[in-house]
Backbone as XML, in Angstrom:
<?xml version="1.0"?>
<chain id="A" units="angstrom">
  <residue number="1" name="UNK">
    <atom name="N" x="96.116" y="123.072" z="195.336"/>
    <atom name="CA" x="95.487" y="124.122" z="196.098"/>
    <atom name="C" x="96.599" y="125.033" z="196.622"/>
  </residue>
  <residue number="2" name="UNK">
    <atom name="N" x="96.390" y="126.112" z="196.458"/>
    <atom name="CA" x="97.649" y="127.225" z="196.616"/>
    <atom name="C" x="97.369" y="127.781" z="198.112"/>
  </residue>
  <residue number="3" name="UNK">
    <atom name="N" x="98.817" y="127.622" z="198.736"/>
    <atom name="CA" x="98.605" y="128.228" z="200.274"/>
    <atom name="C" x="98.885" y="129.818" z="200.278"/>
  </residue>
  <residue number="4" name="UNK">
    <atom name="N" x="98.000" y="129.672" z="200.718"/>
    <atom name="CA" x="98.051" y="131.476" z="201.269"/>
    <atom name="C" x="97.897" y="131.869" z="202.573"/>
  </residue>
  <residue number="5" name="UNK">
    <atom name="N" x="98.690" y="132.757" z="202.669"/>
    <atom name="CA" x="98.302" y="133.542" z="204.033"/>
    <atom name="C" x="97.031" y="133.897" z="204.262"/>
  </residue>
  <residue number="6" name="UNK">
    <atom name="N" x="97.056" y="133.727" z="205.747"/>
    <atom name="CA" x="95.670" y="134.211" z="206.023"/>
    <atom name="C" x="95.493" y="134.530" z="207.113"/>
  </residue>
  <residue number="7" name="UNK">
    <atom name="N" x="94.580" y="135.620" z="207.838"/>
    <atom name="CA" x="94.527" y="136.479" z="208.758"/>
    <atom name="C" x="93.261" y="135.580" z="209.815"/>
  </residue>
  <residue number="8" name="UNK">
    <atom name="N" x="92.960" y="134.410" z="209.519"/>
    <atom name="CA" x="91.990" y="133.572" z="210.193"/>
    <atom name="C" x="92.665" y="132.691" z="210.465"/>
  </residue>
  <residue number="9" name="UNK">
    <atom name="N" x="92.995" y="131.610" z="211.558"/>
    <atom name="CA" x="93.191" y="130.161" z="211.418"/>
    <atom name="C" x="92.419" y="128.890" z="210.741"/>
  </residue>
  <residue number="10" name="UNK">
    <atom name="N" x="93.305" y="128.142" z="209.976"/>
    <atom name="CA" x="92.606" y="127.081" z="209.180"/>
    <atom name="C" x="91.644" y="125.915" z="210.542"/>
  </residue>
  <residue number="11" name="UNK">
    <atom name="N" x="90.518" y="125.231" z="209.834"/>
    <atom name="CA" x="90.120" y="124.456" z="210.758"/>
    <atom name="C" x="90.071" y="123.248" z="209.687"/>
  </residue>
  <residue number="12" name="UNK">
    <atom name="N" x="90.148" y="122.040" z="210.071"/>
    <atom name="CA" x="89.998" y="120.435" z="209.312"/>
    <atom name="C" x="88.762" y="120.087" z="210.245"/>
  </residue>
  <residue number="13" name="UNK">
    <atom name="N" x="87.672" y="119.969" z="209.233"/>
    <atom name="CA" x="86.628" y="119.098" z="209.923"/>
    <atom name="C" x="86.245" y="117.855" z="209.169"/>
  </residue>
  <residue number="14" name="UNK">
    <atom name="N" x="86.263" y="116.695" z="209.884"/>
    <atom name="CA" x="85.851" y="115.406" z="208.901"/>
    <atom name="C" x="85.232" y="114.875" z="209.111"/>
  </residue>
  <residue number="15" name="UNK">
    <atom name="N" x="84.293" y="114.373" z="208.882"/>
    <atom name="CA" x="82.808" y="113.633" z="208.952"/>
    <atom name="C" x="82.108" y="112.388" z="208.188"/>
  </residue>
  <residue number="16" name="UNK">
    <atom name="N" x="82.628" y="111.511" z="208.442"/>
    <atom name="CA" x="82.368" y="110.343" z="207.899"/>
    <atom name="C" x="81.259" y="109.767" z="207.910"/>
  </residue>
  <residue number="17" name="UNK">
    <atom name="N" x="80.547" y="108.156" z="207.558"/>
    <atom name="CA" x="79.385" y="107.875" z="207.312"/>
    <atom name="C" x="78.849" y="108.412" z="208.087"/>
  </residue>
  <residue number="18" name="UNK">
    <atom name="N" x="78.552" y="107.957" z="209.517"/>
    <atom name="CA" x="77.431" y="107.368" z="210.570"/>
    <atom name="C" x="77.068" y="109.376" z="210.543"/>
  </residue>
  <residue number="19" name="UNK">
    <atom name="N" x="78.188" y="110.493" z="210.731"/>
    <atom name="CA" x="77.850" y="111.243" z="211.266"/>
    <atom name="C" x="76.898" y="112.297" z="209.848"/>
  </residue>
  <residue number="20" name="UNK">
    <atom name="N" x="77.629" y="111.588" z="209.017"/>
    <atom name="CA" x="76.867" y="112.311" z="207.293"/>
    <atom name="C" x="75.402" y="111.760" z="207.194"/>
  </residue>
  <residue number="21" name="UNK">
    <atom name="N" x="74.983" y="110.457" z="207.837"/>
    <atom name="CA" x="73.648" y="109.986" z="207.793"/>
    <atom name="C" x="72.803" y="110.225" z="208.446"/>
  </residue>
  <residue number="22" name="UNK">
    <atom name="N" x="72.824" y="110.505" z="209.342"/>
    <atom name="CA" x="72.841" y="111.295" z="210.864"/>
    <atom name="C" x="72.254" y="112.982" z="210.958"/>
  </residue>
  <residue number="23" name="UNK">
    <atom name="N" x="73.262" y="113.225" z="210.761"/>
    <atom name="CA" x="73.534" y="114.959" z="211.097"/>
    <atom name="C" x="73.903" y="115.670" z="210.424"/>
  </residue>
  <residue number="24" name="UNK">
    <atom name="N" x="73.653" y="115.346" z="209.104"/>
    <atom name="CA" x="74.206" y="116.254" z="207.801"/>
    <atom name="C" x="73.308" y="117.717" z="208.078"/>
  </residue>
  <residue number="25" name="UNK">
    <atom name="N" x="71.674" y="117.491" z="208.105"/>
    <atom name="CA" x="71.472" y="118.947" z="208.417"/>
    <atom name="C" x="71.975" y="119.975" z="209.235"/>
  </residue>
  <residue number="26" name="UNK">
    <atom name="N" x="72.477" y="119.392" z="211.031"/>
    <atom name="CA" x="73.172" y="120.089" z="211.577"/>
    <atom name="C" x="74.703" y="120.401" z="211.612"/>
  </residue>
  <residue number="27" name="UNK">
    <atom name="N" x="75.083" y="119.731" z="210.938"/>
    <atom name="CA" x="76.566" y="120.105" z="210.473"/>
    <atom name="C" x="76.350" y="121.576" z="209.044"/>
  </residue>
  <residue number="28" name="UNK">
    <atom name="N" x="75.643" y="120.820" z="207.921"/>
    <atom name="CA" x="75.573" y="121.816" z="206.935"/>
    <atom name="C" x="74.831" y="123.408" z="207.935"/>
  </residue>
  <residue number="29" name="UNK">
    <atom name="N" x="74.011" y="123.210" z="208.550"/>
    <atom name="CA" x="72.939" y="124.841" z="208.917"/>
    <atom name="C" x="74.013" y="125.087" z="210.555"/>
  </residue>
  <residue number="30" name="UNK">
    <atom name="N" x="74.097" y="124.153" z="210.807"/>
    <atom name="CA" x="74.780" y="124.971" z="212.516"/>
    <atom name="C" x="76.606" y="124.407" z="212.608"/>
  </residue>
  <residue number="31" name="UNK">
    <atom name="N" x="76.761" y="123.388" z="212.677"/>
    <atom name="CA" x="78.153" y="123.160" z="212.873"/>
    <atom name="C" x="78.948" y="123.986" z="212.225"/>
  </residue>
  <residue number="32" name="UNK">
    <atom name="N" x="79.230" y="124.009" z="210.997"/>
    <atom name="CA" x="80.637" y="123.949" z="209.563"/>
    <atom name="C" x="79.951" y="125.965" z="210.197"/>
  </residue>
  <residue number="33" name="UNK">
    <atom name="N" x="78.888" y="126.425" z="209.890"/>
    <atom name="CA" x="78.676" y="127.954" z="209.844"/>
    <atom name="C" x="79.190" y="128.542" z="211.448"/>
  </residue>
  <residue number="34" name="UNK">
    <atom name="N" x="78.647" y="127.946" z="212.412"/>
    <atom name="CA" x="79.460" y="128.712" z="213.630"/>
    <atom name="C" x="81.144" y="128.498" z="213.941"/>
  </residue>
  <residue number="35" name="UNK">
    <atom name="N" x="81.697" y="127.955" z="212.874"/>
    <atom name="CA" x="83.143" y="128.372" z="212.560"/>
    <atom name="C" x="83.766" y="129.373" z="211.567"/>
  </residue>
  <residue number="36" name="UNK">
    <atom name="N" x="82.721" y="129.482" z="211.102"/>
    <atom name="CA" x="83.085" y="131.044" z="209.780"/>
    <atom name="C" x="83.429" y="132.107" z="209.973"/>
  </residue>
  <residue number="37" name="UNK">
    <atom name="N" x="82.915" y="132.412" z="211.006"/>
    <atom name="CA" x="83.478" y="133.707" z="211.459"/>
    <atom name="C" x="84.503" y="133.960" z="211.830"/>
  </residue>
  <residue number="38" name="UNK">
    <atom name="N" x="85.257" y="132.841" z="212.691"/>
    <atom name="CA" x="86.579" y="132.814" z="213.283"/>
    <atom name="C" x="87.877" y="132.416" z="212.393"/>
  </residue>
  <residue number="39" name="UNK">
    <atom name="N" x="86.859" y="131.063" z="211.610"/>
    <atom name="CA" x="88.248" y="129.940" z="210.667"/>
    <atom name="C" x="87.859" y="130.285" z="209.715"/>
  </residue>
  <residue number="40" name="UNK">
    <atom name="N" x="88.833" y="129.733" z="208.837"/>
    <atom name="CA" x="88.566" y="128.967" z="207.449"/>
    <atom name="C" x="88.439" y="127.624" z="208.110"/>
  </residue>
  <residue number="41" name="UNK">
    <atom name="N" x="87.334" y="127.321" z="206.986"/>
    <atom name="CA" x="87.141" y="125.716" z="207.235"/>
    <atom name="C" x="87.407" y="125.321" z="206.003"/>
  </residue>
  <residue number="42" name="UNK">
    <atom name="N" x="88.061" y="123.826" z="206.344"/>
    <atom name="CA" x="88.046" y="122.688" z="205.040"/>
    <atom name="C" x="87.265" y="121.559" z="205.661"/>
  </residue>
  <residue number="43" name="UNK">
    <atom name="N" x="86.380" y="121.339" z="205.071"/>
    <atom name="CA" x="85.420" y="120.184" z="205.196"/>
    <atom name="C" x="86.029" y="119.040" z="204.386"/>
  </residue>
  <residue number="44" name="UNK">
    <atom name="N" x="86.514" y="117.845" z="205.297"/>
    <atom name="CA" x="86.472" y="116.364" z="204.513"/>
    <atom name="C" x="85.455" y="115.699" z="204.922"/>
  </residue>
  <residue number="45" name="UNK">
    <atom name="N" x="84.664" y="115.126" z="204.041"/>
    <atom name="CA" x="83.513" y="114.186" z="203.796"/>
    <atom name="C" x="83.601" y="112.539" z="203.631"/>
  </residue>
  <residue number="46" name="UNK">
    <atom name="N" x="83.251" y="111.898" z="204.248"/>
    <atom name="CA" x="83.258" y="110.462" z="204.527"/>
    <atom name="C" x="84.892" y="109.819" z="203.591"/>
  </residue>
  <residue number="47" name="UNK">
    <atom name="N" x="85.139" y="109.899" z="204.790"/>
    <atom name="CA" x="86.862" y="109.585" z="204.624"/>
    <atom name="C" x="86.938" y="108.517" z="203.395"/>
  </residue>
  <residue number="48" name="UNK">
    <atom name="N" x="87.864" y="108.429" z="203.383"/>
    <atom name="CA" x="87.918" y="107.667" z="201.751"/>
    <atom name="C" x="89.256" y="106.557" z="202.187"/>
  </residue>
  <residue number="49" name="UNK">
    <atom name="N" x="88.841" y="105.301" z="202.139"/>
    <atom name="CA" x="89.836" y="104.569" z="202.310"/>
    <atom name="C" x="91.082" y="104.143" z="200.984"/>
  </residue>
  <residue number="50" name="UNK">
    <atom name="N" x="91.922" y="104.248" z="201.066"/>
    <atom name="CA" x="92.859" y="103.833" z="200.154"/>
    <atom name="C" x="93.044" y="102.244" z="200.159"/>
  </residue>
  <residue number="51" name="UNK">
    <atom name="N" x="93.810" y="101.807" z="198.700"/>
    <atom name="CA" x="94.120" y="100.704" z="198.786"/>
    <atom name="C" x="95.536" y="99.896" z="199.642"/>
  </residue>
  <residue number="52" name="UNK">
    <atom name="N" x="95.680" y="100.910" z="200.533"/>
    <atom name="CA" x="96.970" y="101.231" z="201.474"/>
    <atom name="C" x="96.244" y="102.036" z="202.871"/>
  </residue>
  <residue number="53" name="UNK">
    <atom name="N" x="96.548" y="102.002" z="203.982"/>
    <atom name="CA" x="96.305" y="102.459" z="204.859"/>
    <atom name="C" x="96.643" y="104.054" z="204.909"/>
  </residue>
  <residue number="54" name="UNK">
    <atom name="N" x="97.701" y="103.725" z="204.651"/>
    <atom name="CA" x="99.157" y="105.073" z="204.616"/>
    <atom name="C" x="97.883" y="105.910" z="203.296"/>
  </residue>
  <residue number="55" name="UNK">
    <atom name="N" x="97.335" y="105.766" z="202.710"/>
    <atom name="CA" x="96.692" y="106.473" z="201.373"/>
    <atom name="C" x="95.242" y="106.684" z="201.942"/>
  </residue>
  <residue number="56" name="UNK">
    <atom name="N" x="94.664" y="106.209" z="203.083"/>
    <atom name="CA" x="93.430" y="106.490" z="203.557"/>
    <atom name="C" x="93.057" y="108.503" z="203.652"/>
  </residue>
  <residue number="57" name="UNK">
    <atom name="N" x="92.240" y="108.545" z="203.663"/>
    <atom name="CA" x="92.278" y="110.299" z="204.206"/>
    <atom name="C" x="92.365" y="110.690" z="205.314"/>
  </residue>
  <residue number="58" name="UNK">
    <atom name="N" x="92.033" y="109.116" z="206.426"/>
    <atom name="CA" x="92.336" y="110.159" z="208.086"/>
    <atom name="C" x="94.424" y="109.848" z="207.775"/>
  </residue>
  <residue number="59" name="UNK">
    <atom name="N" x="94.836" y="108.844" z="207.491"/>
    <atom name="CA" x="96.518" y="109.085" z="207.418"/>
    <atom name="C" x="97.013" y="110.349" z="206.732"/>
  </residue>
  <residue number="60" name="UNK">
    <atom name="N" x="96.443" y="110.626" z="205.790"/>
    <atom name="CA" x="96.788" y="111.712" z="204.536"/>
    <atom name="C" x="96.365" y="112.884" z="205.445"/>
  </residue>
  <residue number="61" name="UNK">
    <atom name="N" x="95.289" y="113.285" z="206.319"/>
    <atom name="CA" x="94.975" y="114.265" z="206.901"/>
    <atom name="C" x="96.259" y="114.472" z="208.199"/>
  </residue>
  <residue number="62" name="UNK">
    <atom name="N" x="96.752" y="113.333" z="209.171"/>
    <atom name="CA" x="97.439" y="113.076" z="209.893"/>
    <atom name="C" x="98.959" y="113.690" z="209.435"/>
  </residue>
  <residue number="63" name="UNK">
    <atom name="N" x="99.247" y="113.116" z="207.954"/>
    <atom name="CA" x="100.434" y="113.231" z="207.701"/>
    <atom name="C" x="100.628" y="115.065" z="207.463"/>
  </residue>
  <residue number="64" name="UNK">
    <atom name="N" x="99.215" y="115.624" z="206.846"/>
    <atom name="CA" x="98.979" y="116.835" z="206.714"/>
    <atom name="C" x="99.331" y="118.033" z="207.621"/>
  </residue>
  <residue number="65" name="UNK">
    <atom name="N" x="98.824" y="117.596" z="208.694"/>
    <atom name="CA" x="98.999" y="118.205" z="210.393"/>
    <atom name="C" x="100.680" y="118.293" z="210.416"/>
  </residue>
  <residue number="66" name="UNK">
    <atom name="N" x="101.211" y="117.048" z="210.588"/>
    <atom name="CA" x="102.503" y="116.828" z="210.444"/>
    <atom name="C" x="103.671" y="117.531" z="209.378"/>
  </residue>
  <residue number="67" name="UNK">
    <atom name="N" x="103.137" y="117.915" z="208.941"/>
    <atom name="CA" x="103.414" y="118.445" z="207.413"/>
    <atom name="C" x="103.656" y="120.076" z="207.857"/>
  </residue>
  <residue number="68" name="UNK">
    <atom name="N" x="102.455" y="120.776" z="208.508"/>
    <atom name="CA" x="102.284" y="121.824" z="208.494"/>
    <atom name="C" x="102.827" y="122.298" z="210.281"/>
  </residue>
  <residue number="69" name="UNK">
    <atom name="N" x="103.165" y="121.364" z="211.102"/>
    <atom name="CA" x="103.980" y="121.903" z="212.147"/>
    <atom name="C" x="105.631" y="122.273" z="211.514"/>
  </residue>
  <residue number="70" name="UNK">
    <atom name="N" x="106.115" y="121.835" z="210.578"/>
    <atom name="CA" x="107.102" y="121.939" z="210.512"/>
    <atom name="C" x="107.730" y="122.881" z="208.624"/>
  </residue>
  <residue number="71" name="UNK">
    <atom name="N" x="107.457" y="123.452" z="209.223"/>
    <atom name="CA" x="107.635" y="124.763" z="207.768"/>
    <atom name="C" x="108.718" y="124.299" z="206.768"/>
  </residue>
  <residue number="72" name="UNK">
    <atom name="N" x="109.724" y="123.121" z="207.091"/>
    <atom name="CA" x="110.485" y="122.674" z="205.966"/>
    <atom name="C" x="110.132" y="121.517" z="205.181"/>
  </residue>
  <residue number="73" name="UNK">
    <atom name="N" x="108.691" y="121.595" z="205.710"/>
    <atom name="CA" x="107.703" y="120.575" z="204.366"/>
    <atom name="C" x="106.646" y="121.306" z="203.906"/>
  </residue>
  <residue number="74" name="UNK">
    <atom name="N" x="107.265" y="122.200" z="203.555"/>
    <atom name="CA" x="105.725" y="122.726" z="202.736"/>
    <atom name="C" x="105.512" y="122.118" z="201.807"/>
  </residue>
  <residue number="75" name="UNK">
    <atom name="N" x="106.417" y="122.044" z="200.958"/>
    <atom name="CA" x="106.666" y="121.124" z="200.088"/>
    <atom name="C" x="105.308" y="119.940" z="199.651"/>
  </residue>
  <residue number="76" name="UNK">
    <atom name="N" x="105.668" y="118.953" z="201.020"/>
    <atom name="CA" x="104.964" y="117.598" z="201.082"/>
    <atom name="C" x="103.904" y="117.884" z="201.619"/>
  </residue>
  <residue number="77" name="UNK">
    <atom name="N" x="103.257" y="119.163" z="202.603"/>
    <atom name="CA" x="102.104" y="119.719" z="202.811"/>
    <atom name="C" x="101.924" y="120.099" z="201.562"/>
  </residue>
  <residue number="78" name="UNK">
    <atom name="N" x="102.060" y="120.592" z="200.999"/>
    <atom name="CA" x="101.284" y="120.982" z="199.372"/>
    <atom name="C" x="100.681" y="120.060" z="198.723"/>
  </residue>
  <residue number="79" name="UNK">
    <atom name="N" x="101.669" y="118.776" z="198.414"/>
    <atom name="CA" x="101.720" y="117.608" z="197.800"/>
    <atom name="C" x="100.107" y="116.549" z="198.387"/>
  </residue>
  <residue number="80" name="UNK">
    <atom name="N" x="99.952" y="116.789" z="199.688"/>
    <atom name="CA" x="99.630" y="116.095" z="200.695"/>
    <atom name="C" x="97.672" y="116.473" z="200.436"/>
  </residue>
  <residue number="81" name="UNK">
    <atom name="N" x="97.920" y="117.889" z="200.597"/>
    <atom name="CA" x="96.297" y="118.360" z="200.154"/>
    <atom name="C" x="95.862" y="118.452" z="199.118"/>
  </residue>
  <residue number="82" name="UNK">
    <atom name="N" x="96.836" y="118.454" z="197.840"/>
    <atom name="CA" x="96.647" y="118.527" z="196.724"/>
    <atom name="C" x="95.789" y="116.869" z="196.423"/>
  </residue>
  <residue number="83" name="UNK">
    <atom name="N" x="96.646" y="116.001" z="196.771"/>
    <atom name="CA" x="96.288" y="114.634" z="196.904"/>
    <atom name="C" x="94.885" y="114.297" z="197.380"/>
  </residue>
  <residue number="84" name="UNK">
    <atom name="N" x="94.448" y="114.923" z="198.854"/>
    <atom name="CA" x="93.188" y="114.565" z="199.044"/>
    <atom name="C" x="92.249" y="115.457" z="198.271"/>
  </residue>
  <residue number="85" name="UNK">
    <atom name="N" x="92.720" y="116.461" z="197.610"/>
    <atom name="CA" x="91.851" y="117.187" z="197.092"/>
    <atom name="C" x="91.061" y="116.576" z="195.613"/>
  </residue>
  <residue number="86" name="UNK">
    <atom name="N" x="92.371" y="116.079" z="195.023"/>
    <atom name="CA" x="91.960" y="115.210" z="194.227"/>
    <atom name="C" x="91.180" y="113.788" z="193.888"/>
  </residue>
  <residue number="87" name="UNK">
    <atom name="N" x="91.554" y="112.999" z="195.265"/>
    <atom name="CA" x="90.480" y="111.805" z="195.120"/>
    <atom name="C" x="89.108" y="112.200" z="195.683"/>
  </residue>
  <residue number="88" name="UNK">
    <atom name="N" x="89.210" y="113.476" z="196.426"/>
    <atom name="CA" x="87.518" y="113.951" z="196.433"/>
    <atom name="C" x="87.109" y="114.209" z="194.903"/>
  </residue>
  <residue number="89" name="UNK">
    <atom name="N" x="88.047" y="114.939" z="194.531"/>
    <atom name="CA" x="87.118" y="115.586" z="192.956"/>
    <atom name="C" x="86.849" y="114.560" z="192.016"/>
  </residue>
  <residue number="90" name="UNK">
    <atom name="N" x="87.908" y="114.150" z="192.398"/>
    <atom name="CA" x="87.672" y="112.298" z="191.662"/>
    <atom name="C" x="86.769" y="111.541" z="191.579"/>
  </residue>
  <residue number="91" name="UNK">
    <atom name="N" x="86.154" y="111.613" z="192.629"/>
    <atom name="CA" x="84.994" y="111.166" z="192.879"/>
    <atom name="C" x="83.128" y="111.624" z="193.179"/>
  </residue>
  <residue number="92" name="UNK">
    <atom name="N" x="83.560" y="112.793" z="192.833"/>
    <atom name="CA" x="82.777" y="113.422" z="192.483"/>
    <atom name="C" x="82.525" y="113.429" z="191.062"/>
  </residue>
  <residue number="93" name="UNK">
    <atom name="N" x="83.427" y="113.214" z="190.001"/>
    <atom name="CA" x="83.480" y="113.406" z="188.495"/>
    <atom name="C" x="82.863" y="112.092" z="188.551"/>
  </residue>
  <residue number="94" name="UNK">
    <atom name="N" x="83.161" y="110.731" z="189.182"/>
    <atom name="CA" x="82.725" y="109.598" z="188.412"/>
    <atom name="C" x="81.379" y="109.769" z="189.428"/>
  </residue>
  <residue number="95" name="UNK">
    <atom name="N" x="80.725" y="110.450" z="189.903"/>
    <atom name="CA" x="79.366" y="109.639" z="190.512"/>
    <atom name="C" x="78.794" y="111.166" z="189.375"/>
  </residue>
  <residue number="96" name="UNK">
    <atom name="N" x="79.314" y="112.078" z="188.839"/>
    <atom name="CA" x="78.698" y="112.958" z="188.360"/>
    <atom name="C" x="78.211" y="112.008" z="186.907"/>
  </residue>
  <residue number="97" name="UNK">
    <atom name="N" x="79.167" y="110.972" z="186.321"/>
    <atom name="CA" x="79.558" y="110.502" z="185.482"/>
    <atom name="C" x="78.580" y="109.156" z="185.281"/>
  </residue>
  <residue number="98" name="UNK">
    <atom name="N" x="78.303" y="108.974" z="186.187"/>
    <atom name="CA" x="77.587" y="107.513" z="186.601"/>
    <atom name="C" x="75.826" y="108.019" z="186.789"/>
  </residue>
  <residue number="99" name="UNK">
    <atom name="N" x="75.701" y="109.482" z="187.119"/>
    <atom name="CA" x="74.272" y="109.745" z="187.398"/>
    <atom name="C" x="73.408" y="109.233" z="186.295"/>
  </residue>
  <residue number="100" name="UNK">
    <atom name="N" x="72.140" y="108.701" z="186.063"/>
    <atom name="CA" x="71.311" y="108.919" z="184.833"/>
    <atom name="C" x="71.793" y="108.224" z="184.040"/>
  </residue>
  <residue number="101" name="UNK">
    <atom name="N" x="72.499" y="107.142" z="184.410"/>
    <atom name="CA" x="72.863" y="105.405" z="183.860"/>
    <atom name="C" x="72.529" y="104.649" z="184.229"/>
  </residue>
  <residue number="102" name="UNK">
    <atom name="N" x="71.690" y="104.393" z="185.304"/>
    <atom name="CA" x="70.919" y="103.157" z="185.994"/>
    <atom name="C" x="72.034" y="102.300" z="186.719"/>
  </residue>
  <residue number="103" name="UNK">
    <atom name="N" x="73.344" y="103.671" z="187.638"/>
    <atom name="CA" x="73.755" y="102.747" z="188.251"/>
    <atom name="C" x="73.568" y="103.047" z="189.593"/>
  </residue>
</chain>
């Protein structure tokens, strides 16, 4: 995911089970939209545990923050979102993959 400048501040919102089972309508119609105007939002969706702690998405989001106070890691901020970006899509391909198989 390519960083760009931007004339809005970024926002991280993450929302895991209880609050996705819950309150998905008011997050999708009122929450995530009364930040649009102001942010960019990146929405993470029911955190994803790794087979490592350090590889979970709230650490990877943590290390992210960390990443981006300090401008001589852009580097590993790049590396860092690229990463969660991917075990989302990841997982999206195999449940896309798995639909209409009887699993």
């Amino acid at each position: 995911m390519p960083l760009l400048p931007s004339p809005k501040p970024w926002i991280v919102q993450k929302y895991g089970g209880t609050s996705l089972g819950k309150l998905l309508p008011e997050i999708t119609s009122s929450i995530i939209p009364s930040y649009l105007a102001h942010s960019n939002v990146a929405v993470v969706c029911s955190a994803l545990s790794g087979t490592e702690k350090s590889k979970g998405t709230t650490s990877l989001l943590i290390k992210a923050i960390e990443c981006a106070m300090n401008m001589e890691r852009e580097g590993e901020l790049k590396e860092t979102i690229d990463l969660i970006q991917d075990e989302h899509l990841g997982i999206i391909k195999r449940m896309r993959g798995s639909a209409g198989k009887g699993d």
